[in-house]
PDB file of C-alpha atoms in Angstrom:
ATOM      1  CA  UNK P   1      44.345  60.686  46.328  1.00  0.00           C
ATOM      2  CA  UNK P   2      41.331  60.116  43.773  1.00  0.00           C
ATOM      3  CA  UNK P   3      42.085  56.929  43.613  1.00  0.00           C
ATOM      4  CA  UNK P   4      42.398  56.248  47.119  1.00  0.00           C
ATOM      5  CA  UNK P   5      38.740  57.957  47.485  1.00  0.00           C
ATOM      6  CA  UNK P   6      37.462  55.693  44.708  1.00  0.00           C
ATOM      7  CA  UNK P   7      38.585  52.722  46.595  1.00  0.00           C
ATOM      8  CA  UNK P   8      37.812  53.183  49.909  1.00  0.00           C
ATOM      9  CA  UNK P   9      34.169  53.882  48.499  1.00  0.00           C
ATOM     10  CA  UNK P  10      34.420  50.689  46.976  1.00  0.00           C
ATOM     11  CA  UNK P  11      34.849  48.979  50.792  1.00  0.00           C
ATOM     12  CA  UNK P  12      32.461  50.748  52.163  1.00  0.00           C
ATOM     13  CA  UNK P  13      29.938  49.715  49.792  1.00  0.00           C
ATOM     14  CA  UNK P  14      30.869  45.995  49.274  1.00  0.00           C
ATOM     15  CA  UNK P  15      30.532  45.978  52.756  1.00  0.00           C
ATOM     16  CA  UNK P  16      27.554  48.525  53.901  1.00  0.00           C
ATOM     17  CA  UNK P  17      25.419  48.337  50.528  1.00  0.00           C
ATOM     18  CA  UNK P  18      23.501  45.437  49.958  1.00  0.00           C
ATOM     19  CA  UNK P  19      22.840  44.360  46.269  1.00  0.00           C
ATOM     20  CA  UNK P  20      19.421  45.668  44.790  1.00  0.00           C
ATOM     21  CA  UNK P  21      18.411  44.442  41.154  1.00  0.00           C
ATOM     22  CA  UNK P  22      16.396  47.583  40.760  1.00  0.00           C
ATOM     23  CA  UNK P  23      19.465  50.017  41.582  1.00  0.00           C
ATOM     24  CA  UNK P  24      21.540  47.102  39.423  1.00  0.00           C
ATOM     25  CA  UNK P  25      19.441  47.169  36.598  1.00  0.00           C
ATOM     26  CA  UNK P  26      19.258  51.461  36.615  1.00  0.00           C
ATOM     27  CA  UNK P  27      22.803  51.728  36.353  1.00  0.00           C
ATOM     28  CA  UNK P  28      23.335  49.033  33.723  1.00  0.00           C
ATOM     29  CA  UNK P  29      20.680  50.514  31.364  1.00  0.00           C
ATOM     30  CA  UNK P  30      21.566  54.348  32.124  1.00  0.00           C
ATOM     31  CA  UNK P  31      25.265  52.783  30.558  1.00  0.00           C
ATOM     32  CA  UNK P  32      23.759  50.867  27.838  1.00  0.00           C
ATOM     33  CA  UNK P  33      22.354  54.636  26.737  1.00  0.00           C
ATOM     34  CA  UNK P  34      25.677  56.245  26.942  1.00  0.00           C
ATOM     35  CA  UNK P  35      24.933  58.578  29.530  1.00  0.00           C
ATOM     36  CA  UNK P  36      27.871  59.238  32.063  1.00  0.00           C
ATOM     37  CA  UNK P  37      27.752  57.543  35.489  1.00  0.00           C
ATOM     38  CA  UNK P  38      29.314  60.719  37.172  1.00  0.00           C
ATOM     39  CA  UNK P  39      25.927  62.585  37.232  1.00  0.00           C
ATOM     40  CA  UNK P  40      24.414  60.131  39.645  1.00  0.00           C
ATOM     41  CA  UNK P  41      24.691  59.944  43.255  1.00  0.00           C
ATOM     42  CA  UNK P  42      27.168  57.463  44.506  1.00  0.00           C
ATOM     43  CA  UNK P  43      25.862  54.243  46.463  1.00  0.00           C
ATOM     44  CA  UNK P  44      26.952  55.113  49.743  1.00  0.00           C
ATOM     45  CA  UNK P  45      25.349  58.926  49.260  1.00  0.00           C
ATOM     46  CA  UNK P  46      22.309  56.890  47.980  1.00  0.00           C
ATOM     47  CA  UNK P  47      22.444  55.370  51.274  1.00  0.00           C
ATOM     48  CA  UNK P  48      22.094  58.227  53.045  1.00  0.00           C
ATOM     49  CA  UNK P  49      19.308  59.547  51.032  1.00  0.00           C
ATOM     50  CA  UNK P  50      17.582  56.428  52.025  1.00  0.00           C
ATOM     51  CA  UNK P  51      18.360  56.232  55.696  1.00  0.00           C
ATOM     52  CA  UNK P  52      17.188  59.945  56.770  1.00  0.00           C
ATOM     53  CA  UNK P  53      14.112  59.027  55.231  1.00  0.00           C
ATOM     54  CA  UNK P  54      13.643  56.234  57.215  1.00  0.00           C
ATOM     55  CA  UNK P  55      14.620  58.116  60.468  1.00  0.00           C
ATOM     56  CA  UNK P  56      12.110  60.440  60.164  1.00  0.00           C
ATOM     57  CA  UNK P  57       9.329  58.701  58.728  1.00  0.00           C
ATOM     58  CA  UNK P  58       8.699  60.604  55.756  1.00  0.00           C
ATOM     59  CA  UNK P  59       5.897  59.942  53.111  1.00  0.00           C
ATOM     60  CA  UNK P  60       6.304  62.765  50.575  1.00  0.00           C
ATOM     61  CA  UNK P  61       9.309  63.616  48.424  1.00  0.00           C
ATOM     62  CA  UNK P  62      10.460  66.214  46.370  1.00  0.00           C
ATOM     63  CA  UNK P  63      13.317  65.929  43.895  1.00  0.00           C
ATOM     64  CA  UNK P  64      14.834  68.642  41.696  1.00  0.00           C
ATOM     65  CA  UNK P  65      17.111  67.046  38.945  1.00  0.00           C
ATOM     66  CA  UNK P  66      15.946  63.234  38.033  1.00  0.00           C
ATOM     67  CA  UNK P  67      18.728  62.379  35.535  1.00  0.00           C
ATOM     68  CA  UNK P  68      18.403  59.139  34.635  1.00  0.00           C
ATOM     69  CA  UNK P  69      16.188  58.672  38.381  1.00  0.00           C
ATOM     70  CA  UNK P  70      18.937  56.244  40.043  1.00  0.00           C
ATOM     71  CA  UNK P  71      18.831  58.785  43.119  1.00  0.00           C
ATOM     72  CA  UNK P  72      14.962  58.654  42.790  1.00  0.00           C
ATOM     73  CA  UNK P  73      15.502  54.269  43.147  1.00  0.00           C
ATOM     74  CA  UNK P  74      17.074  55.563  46.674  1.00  0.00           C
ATOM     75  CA  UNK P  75      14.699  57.829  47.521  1.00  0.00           C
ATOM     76  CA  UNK P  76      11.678  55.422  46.678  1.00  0.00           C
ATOM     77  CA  UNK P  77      13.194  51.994  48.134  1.00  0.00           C
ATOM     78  CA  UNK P  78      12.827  54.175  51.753  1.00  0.00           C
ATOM     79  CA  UNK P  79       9.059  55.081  51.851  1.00  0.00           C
ATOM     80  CA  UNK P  80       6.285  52.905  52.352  1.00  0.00           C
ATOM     81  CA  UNK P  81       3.784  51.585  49.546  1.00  0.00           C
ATOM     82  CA  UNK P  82       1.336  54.981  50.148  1.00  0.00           C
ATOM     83  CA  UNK P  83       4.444  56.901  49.645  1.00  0.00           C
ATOM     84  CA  UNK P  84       4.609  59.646  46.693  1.00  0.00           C
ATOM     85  CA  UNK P  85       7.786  61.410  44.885  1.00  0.00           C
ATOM     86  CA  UNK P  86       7.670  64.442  42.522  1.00  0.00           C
ATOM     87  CA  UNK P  87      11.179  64.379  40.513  1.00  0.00           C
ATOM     88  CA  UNK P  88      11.632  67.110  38.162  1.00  0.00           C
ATOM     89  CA  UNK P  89      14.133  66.964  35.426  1.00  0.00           C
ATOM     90  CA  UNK P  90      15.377  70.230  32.974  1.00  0.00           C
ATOM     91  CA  UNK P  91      16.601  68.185  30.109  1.00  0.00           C
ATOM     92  CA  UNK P  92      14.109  65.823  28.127  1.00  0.00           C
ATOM     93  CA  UNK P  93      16.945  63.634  26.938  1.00  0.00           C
ATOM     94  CA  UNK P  94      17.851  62.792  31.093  1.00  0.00           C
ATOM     95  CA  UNK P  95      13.980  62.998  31.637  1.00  0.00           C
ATOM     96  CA  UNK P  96      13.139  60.307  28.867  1.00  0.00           C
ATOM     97  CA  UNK P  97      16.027  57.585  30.444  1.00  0.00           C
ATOM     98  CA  UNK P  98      14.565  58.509  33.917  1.00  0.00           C
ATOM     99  CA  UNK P  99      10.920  57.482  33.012  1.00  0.00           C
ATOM    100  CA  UNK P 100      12.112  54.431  31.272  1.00  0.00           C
ATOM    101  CA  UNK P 101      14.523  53.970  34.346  1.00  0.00           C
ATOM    102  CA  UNK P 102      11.017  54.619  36.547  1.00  0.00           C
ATOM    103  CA  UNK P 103       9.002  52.233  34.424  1.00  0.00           C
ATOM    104  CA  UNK P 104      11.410  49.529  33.909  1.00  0.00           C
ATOM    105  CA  UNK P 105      11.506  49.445  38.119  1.00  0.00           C
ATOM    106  CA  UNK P 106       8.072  48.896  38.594  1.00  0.00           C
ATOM    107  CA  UNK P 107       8.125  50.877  42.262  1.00  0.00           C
ATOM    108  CA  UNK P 108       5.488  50.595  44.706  1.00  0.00           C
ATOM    109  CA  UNK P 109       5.242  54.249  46.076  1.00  0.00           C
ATOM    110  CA  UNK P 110       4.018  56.273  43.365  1.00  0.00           C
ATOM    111  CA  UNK P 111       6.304  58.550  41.661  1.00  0.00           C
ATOM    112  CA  UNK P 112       5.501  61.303  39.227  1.00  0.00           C
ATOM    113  CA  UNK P 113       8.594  62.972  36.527  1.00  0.00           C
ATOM    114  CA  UNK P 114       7.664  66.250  35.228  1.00  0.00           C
ATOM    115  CA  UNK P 115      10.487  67.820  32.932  1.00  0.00           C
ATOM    116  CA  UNK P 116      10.976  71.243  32.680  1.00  0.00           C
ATOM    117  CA  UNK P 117      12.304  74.152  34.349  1.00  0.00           C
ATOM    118  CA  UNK P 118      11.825  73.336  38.227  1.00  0.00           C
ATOM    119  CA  UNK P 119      11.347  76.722  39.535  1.00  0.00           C
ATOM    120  CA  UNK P 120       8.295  77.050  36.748  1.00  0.00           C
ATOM    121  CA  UNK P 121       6.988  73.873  37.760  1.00  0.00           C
ATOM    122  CA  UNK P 122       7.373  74.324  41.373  1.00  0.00           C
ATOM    123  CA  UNK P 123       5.771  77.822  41.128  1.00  0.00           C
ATOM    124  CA  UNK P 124       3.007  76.113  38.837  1.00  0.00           C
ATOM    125  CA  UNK P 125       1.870  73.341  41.372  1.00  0.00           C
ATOM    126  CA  UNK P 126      -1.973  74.187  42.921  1.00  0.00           C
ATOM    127  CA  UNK P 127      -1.910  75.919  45.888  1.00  0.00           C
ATOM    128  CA  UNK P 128      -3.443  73.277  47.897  1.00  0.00           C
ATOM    129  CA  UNK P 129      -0.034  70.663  47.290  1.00  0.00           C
ATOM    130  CA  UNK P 130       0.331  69.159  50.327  1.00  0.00           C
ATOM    131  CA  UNK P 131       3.863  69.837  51.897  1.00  0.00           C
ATOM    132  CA  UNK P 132       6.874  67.548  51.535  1.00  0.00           C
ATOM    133  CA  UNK P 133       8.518  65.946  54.282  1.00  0.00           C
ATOM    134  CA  UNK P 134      12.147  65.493  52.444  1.00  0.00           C
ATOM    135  CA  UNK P 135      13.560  67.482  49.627  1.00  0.00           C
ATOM    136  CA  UNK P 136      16.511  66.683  47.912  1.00  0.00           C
ATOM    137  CA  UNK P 137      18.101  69.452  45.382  1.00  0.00           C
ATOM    138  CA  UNK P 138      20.621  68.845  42.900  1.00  0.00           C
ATOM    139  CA  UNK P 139      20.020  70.527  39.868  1.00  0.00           C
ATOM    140  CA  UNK P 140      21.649  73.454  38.585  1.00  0.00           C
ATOM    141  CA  UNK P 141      23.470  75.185  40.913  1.00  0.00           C
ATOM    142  CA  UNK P 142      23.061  78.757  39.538  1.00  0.00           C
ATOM    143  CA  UNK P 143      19.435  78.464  40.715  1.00  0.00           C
ATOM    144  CA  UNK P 144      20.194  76.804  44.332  1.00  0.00           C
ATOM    145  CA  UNK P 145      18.929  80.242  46.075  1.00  0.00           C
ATOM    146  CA  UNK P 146      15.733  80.292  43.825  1.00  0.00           C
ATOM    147  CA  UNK P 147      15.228  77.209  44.755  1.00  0.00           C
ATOM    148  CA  UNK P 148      15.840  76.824  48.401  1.00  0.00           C
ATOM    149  CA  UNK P 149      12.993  79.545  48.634  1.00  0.00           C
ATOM    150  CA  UNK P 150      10.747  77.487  46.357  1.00  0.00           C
ATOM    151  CA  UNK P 151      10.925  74.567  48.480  1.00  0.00           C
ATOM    152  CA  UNK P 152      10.094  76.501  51.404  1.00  0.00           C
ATOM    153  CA  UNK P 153       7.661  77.229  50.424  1.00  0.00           C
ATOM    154  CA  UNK P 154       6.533  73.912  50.371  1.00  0.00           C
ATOM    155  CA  UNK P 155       7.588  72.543  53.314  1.00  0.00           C
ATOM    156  CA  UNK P 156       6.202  72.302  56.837  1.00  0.00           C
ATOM    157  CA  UNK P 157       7.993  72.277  60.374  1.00  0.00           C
ATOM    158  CA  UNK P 158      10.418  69.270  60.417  1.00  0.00           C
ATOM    159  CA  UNK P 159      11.017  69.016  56.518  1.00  0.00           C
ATOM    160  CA  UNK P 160      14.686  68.010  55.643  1.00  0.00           C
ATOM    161  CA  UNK P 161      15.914  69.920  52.681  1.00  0.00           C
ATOM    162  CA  UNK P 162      19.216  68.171  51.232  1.00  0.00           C
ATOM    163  CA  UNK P 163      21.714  70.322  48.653  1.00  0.00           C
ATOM    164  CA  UNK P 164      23.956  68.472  46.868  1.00  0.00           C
ATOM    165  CA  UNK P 165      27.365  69.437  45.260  1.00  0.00           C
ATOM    166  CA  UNK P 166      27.719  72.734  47.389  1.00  0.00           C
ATOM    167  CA  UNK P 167      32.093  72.545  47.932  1.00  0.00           C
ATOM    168  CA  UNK P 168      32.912  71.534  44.368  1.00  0.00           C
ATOM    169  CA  UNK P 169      36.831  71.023  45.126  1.00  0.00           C
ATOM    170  CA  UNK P 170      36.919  73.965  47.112  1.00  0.00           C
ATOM    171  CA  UNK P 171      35.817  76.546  44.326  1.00  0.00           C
ATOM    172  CA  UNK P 172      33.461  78.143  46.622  1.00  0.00           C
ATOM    173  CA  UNK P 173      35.573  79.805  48.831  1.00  0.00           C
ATOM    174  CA  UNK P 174      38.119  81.115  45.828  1.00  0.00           C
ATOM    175  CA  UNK P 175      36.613  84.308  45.314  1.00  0.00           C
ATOM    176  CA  UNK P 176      38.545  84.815  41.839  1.00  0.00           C
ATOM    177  CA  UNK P 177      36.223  81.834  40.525  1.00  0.00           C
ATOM    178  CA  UNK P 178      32.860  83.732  39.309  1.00  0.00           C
ATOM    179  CA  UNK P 179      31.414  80.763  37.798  1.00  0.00           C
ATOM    180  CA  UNK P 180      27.418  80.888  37.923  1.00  0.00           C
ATOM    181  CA  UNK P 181      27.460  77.626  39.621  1.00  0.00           C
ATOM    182  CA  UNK P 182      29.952  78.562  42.270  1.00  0.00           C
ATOM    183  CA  UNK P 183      28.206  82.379  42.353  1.00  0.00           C
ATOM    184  CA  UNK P 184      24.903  80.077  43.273  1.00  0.00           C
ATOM    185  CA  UNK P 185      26.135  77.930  45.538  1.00  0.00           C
ATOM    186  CA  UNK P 186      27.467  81.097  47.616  1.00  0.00           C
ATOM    187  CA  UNK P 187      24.182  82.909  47.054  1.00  0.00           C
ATOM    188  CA  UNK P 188      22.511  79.641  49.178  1.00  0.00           C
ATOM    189  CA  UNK P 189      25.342  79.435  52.078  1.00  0.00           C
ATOM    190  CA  UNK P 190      24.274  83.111  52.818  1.00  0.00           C
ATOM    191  CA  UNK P 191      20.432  83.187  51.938  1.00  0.00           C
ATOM    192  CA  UNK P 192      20.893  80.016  54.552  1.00  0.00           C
ATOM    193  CA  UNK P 193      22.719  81.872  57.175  1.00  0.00           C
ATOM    194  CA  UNK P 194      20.257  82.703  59.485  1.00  0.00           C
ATOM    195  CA  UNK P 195      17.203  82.363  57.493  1.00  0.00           C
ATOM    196  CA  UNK P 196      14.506  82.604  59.447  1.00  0.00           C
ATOM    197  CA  UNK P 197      12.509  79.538  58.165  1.00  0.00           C
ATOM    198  CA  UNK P 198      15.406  77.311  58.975  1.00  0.00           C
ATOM    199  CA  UNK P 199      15.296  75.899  62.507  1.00  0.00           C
ATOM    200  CA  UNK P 200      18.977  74.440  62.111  1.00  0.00           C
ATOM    201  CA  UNK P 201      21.569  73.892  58.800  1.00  0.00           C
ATOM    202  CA  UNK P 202      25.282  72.688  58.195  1.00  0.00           C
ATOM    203  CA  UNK P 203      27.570  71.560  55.171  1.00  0.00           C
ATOM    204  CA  UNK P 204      29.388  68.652  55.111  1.00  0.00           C
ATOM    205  CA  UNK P 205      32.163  68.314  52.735  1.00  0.00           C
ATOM    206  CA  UNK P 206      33.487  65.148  51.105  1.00  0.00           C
ATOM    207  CA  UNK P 207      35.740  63.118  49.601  1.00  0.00           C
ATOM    208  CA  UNK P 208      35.071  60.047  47.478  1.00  0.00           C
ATOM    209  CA  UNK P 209      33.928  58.477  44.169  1.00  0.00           C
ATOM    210  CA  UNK P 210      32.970  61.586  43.221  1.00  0.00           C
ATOM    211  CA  UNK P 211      35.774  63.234  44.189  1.00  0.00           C
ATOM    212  CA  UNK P 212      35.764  66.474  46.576  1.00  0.00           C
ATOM    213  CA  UNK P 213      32.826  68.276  47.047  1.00  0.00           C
ATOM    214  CA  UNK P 214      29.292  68.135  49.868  1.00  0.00           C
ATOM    215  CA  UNK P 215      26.570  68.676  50.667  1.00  0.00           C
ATOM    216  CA  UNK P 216      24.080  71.232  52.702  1.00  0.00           C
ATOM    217  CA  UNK P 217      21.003  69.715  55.106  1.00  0.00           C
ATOM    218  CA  UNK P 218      18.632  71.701  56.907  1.00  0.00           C
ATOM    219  CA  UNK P 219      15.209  71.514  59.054  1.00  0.00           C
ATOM    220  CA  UNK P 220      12.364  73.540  58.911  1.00  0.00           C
ATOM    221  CA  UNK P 221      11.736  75.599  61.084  1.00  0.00           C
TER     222      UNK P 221
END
């Protein structure tokens, strides 16, 4: 079946994606470092990324884990020139590939790494940060609920919040599995449930590239 996923996302994307020397040229030197292609959003999910953006207009981003930044390239390559991204990254060794990644791209909106822990930096931003329009979260899963509340609390009515890798194969609903991760990720389906900042939410899983997992995408209220 996995490689039946692999392929198909391999049609969709010689057909759907067009070619981008920036996205090109991310990939090729995150390899040339040795760092595994796995951790990066797939081209099609990139895709996605990019297109609710562009539905909804939005100026200001807000990523929590940068790896080496090739879901940042998405992410950047959908707002205008004026357009600003904050991308925070835990580990310095992903951080340092993601501002060379950053630099090497030359993007127009202007996008700011900080690495570090992001509920630290997030709680460490001045109180007068303007909100974010889109938020995409996929960092360690542990801390999904901490920070789904974080981001919140930096959003405004209308912000998108997008968490990745929330069905990891399934593991979520086996109740044996007490992984942190999978703990996490069921700690953020029910903070979710009916939380009253959210004006709507769903999961989505899927099958692909990157095997079977999904994501969660909500709306502030």
């Amino acid at each position: 079946m996995q490689q039946m996923w692999t392929d198909l996302d391999n049609y969709i994307e010689s057909h759907l994606i067009p070619d981008d020397p920036i996205l090109t040229q991310t990939l090729e030197n995150t390899a040339a470092h040795g760092l595994p292609d796995h951790l990066a959003v797939a081209p099609n999910q990139g895709m996605l990324l990019q297109m609710l953006i562009q539905m909804n207009h939005c100026k200001r981003v807000l990523e929590l884990g940068t790896f080496a930044a090739y879901s940042t390239m998405w992410l950047a390559r959908a707002l205008p020139e004026d357009g600003y991204i904050l991308t925070i990254e835990g580990r310095e060794a992903h951080a340092a590939m993601g501002r060379e990644n950053i630099e090497r791209a030359q993007l127009k909106p202007t996008v700011e790494l900080q690495c570090g822990r992001a509920a630290d930096i997030l709680r460490g931003l001045p109180e007068d940060t303007e909100a974010f329009d889109f938020i995409f979260i996929d960092a360690d899963k542990q801390s999904y609920p901490e920070y789904l509340e974080l981001c919140l609390a930096l959003s405004h009515p209308g912000t998108i919040l997008f968490l990745d890798n929330v069905i990891r194969a399934g593991d979520i609903i086996d109740l044996d599995n007490k992984k942190p991760s999978i703990e996490g990720i069921r700690s953020m389906f029910e903070l979710m449930q009916n939380h009253p900042r959210l004006l709507s939410s769903t999961a989505l899983q899927t099958v692909g590239s990157k095997g079977h997992d999904g994501f969660a995408l909500a709306i502030v209220k």
